Short mmCIF file of C-alpha atoms and ligand atoms in Angstrom, two decimals:
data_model
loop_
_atom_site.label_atom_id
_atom_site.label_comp_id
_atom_site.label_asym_id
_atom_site.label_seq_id
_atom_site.Cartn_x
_atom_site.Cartn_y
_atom_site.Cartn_z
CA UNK F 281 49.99 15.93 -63.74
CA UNK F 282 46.33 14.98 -63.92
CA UNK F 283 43.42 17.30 -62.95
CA UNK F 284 40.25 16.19 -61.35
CA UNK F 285 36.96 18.42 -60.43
CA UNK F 286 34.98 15.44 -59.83
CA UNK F 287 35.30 11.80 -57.88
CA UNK F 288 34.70 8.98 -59.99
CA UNK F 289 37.51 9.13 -62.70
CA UNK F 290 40.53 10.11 -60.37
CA UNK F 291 38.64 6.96 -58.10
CA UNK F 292 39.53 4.74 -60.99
CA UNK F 293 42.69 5.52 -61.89
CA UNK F 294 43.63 5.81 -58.10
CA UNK F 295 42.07 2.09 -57.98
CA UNK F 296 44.44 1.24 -60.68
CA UNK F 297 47.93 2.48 -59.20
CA UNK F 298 46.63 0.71 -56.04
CA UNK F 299 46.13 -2.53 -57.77
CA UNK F 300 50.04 -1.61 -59.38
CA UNK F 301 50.94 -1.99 -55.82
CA UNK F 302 51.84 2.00 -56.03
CA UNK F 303 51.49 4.08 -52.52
CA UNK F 304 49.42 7.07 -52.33
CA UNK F 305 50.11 10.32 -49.95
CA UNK F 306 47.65 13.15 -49.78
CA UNK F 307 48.13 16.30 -49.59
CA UNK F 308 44.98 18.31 -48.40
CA UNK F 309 45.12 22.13 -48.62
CA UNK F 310 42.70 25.28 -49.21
CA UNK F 311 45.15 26.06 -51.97
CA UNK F 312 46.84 29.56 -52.38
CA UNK F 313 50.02 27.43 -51.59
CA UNK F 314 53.15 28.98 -50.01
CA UNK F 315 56.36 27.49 -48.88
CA UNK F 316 54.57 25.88 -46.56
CA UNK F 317 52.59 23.94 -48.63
CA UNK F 318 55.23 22.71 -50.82
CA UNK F 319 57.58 21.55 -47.98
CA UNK F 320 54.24 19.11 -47.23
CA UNK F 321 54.24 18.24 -51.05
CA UNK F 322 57.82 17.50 -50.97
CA UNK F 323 57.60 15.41 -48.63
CA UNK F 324 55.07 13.18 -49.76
CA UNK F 325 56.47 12.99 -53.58
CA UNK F 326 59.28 11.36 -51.79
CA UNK F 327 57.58 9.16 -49.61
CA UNK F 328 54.89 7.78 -51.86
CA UNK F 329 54.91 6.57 -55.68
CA UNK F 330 52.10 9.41 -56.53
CA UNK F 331 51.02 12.33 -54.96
CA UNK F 332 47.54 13.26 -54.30
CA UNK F 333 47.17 17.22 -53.88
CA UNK F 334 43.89 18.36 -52.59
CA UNK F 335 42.32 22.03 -53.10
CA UNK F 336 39.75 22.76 -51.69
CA UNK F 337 37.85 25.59 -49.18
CA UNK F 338 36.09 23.97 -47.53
CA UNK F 339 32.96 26.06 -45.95
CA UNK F 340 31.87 23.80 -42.70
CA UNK F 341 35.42 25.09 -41.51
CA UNK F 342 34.61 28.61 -41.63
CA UNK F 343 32.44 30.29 -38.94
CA UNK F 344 29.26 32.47 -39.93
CA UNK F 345 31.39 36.20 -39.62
CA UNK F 346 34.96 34.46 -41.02
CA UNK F 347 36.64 34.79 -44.43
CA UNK F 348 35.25 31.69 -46.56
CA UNK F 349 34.18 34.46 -49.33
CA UNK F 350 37.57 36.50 -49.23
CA UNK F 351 39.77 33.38 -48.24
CA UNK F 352 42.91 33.71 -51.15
CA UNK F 353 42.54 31.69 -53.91
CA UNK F 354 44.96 31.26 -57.20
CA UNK F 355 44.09 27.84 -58.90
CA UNK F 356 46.12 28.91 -61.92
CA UNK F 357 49.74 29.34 -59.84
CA UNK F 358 48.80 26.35 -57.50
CA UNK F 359 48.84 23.92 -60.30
CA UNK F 360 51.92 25.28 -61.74
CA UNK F 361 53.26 25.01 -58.23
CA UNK F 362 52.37 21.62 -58.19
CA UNK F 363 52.99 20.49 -61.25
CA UNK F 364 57.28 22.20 -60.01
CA UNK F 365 56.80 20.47 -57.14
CA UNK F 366 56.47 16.68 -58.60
CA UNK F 367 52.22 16.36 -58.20
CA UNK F 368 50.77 13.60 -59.75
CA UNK F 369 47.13 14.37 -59.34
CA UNK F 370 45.17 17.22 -58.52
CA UNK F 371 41.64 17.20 -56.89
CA UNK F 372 39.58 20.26 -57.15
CA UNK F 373 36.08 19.73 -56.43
CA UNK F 374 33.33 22.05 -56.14
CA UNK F 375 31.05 22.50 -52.73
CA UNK F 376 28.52 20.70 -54.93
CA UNK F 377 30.50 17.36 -55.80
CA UNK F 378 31.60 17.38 -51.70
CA UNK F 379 28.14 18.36 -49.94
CA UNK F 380 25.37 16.82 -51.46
CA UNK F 381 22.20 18.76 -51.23
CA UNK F 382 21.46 16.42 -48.00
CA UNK F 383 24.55 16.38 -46.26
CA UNK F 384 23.52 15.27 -42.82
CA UNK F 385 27.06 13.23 -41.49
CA UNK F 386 29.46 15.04 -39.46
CA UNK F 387 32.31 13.82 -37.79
CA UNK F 388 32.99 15.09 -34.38
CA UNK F 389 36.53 14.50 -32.24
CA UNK F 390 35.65 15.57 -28.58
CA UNK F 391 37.21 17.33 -25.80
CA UNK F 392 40.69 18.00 -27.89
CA UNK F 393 38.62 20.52 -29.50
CA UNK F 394 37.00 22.31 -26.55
CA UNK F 395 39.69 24.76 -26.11
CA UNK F 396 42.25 26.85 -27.81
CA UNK F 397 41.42 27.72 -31.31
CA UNK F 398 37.46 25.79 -30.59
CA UNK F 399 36.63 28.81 -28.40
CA UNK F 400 36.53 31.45 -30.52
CA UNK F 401 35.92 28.89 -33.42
CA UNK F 402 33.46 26.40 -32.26
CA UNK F 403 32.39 24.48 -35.21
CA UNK F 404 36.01 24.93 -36.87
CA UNK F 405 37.30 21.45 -35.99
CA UNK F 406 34.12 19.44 -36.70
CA UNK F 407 34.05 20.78 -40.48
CA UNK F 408 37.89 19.92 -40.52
CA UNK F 409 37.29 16.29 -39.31
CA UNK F 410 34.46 16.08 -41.83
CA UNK F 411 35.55 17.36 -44.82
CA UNK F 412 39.21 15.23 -44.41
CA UNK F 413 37.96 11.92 -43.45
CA UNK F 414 35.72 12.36 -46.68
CA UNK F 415 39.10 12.86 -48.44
CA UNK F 416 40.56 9.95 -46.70
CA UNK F 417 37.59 7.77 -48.11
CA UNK F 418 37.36 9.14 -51.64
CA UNK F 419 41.54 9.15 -52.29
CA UNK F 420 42.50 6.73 -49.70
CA UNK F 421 45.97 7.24 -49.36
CA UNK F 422 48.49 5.53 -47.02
CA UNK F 423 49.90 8.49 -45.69
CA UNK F 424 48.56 12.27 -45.53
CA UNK F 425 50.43 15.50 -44.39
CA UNK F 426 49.51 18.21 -42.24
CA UNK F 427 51.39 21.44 -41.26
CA UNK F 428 52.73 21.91 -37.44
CA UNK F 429 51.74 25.87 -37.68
CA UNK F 430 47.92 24.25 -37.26
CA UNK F 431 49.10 22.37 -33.98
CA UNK F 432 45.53 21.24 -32.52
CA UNK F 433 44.74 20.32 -36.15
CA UNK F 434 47.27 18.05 -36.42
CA UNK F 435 46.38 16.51 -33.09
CA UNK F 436 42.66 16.15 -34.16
CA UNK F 437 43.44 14.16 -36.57
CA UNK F 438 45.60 12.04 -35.30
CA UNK F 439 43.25 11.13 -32.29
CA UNK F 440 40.55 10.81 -35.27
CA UNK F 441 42.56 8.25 -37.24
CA UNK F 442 43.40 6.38 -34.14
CA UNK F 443 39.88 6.58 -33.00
CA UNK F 444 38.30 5.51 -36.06
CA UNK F 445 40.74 2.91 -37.26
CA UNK F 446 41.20 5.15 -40.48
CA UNK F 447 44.03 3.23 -42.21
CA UNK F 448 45.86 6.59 -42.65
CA UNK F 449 49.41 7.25 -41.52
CA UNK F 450 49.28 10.97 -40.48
CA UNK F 451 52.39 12.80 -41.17
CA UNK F 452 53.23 16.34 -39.08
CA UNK F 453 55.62 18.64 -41.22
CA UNK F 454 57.58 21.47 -38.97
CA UNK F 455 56.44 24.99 -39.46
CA UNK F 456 58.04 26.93 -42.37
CA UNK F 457 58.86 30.47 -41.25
CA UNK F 458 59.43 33.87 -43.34
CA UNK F 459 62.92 34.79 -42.69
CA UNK F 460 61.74 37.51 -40.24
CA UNK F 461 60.29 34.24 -38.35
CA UNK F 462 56.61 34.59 -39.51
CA UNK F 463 55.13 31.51 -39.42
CA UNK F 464 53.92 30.87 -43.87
CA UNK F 465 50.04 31.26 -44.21
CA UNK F 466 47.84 32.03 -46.62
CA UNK F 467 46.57 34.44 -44.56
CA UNK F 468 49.51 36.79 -44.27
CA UNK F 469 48.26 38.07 -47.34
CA UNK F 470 45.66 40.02 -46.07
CA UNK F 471 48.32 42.00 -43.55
CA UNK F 472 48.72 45.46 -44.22
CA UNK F 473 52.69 46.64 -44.48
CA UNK F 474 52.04 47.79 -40.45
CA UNK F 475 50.53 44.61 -39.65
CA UNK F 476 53.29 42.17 -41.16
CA UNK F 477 55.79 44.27 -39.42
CA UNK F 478 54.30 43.84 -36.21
CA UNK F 479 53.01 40.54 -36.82
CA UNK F 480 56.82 38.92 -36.47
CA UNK F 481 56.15 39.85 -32.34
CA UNK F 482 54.35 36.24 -32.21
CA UNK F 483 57.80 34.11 -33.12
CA UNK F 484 59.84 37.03 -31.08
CA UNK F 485 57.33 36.18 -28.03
CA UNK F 486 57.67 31.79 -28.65
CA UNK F 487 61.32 32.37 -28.94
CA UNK F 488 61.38 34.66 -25.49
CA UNK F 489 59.32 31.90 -23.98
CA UNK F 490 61.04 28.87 -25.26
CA UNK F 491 64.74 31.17 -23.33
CA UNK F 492 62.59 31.92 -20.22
CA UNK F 493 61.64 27.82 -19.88
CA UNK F 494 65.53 26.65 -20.80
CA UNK F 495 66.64 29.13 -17.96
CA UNK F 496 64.49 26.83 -15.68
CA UNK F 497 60.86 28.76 -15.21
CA UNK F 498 58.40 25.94 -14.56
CA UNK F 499 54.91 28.46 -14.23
CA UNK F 500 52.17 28.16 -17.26
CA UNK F 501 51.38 31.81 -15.34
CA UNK F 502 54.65 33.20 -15.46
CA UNK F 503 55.72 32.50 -19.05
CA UNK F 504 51.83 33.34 -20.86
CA UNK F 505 52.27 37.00 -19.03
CA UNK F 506 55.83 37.53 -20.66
CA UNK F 507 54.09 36.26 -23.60
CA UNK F 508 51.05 38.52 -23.06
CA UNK F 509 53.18 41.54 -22.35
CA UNK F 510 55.78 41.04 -25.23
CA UNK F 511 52.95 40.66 -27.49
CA UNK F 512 50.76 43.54 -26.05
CA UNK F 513 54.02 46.14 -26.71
CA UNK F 514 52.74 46.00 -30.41
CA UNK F 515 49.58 48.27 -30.80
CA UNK F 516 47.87 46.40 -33.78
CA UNK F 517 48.10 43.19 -31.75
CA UNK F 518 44.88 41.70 -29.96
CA UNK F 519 45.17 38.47 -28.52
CA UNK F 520 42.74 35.66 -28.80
CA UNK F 521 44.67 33.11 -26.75
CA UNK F 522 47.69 32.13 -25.49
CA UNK F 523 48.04 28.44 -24.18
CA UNK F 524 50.20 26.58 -22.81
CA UNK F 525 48.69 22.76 -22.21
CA UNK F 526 50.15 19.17 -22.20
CA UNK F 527 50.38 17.79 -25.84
CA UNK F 528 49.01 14.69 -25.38
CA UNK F 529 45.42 15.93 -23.84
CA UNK F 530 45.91 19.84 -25.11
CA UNK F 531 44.74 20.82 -21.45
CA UNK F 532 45.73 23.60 -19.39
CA UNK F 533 49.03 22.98 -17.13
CA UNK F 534 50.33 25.15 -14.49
CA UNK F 535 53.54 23.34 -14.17
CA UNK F 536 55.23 22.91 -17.35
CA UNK F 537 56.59 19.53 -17.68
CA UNK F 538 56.86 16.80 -20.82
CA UNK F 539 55.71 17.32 -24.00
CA UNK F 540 54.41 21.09 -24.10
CA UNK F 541 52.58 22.99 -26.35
CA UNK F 542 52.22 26.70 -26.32
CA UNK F 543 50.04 27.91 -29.08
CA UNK F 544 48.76 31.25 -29.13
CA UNK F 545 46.02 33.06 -31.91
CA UNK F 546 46.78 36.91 -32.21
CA UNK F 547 44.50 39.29 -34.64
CA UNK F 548 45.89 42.44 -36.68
CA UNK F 549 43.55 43.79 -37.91
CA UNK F 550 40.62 41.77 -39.12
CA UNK F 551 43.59 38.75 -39.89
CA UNK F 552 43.92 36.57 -37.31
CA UNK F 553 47.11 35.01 -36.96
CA UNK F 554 48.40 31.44 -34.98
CA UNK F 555 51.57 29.94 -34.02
CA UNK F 556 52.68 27.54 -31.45
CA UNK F 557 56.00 26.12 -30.47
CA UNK F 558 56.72 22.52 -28.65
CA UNK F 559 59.17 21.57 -26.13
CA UNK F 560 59.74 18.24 -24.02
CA UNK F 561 60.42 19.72 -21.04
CA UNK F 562 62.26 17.61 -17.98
O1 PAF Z 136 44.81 22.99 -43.03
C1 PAF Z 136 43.99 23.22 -43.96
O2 PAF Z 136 44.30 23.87 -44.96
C2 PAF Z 136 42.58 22.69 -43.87
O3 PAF Z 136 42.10 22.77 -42.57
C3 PAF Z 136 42.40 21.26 -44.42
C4 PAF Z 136 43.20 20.26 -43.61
C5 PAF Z 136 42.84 21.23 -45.87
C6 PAF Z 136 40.93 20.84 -44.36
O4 PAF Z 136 40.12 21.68 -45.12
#
């Protein structure tokens, strides 16, 4: 497994397993890898001839008052994760080698990131869309992979590729849960023991709503207050959301029909937590 902290060698010898005729997935993360993480990795070692992991926290993602200076980080047990996991190449770059001192480019998908997590996080999305299409251009791979748990992420992206003709074949891996049913983030680290007992009330509360839609409820109102309420019974719980729009557009329905996505963003504490489920509803 190879190591890079800056662009232009890993460019060449990327050019040169292109020119072999090898494939090349990509990974991106913000490190501190879980379970998560690795199911993402695992899937791309087996896709592609080499594997491109990416770490890297990227600041335009975080909002002035969020956790960029606290966000986890463990270089040292990433790369042996890595390395386990079948990695071919690791890119670690510093905020210096991605932003130049002039960075004025951003790149902005619109209305899919107007609600949901963009409310409370309103530049969130554009420093995601920047920061990977600049991985897309410096590795490009043929295929990248991206976590379900960061639903309206995933979507972003896609639209993005599809918008800008990226030549990048976006691949959505299904959430990897605790075995409590905690959705695997980095985050969950900062959960105090109260907290991450509690915090299993946001799978408990999909799970209730998934039941409540298979027993033939068809209100958006209806199921986010049995939501709302099963989540409210836990008294470290404040909710920042809870959605329930049409996949395609990630708008608001009232009747819930076809591809559905309810996604919901819960803090304990000062850790706030997502989680979403999807059903194709008839
Ligand atoms: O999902 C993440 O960890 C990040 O948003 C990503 C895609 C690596 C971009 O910084």
């Amino acid at each position: 497994m190879k190591v890079f902290n800056t662009i232009k060698e890993m460019r060449e010898l990327l050019d040169t397993h292109r020119s072999n005729g090898k494939s090349i997935g990509l990974v991106p993360t913000m490190g501190y890898l879980h379970e998560g993480h690795i199911s993402l990795l695992n899937k791309s070692v087996s896709e592609n001839d080499i594997t491109v992991l990416s770490i890297y926290v990227n600041p335009t993602q975080f909002g002035p008052t969020e956790d960029l200076d606290s966000y986890p980080r463990d270089i040292e047990n990433d790369k042996r994760l890595a390395e386990n996991a079948g990695v071919d190449i690791v890119f670690i770059p510093s905020d210096s080698i991605m932003y130049l001192e002039n960075h004025f480019t951003y790149v902005n998908v619109n209305n899919l990131t107007a609600n949901l997590c963009g409310s409370s996080r309103p530049t969130h999305f554009q420093g995601v869309t920047t920061i990977v299409t600049k991985l897309f251009n410096i590795i490009q791979p043929k295929k990248a992979y991206f976590g379900q748990k960061d639903a309206q992420q995933a979507l972003v992206i896609n639209r993005m590729v599809k918008d800008l003709n990226i030549p990048v074949e976006i691949i959505t891996c299904p959430i990897i849960r605790e075995k409590d049913g905690l959705a695997m983030s980095s985050r969950n680290k900062y959960l105090n023991q109260e907290e991450r007992g509690q915090a299993t009330i946001l799978f408990q509360s999909l799970q209730m709503a998934k039941n409540i839609i298979i027993d033939g409820e068809r209100s958006a109102d209806i199921v986010k207050s049995s939501i709302q309420q099963s989540i409210n019974s836990k008294s470290l719980a404040k909710i920042d959301y809870i959605s329930i729009v049409s996949e395609n557009t990630l708008e608001d329905i009232d009747k819930i029909e076809g591809n559905t996505l309810i996604a919901l963003a819960v803090r304990f504490g000062n850790t706030r937590l997502i989680d979403n489920l999807r059903m194709e509803v008839n």
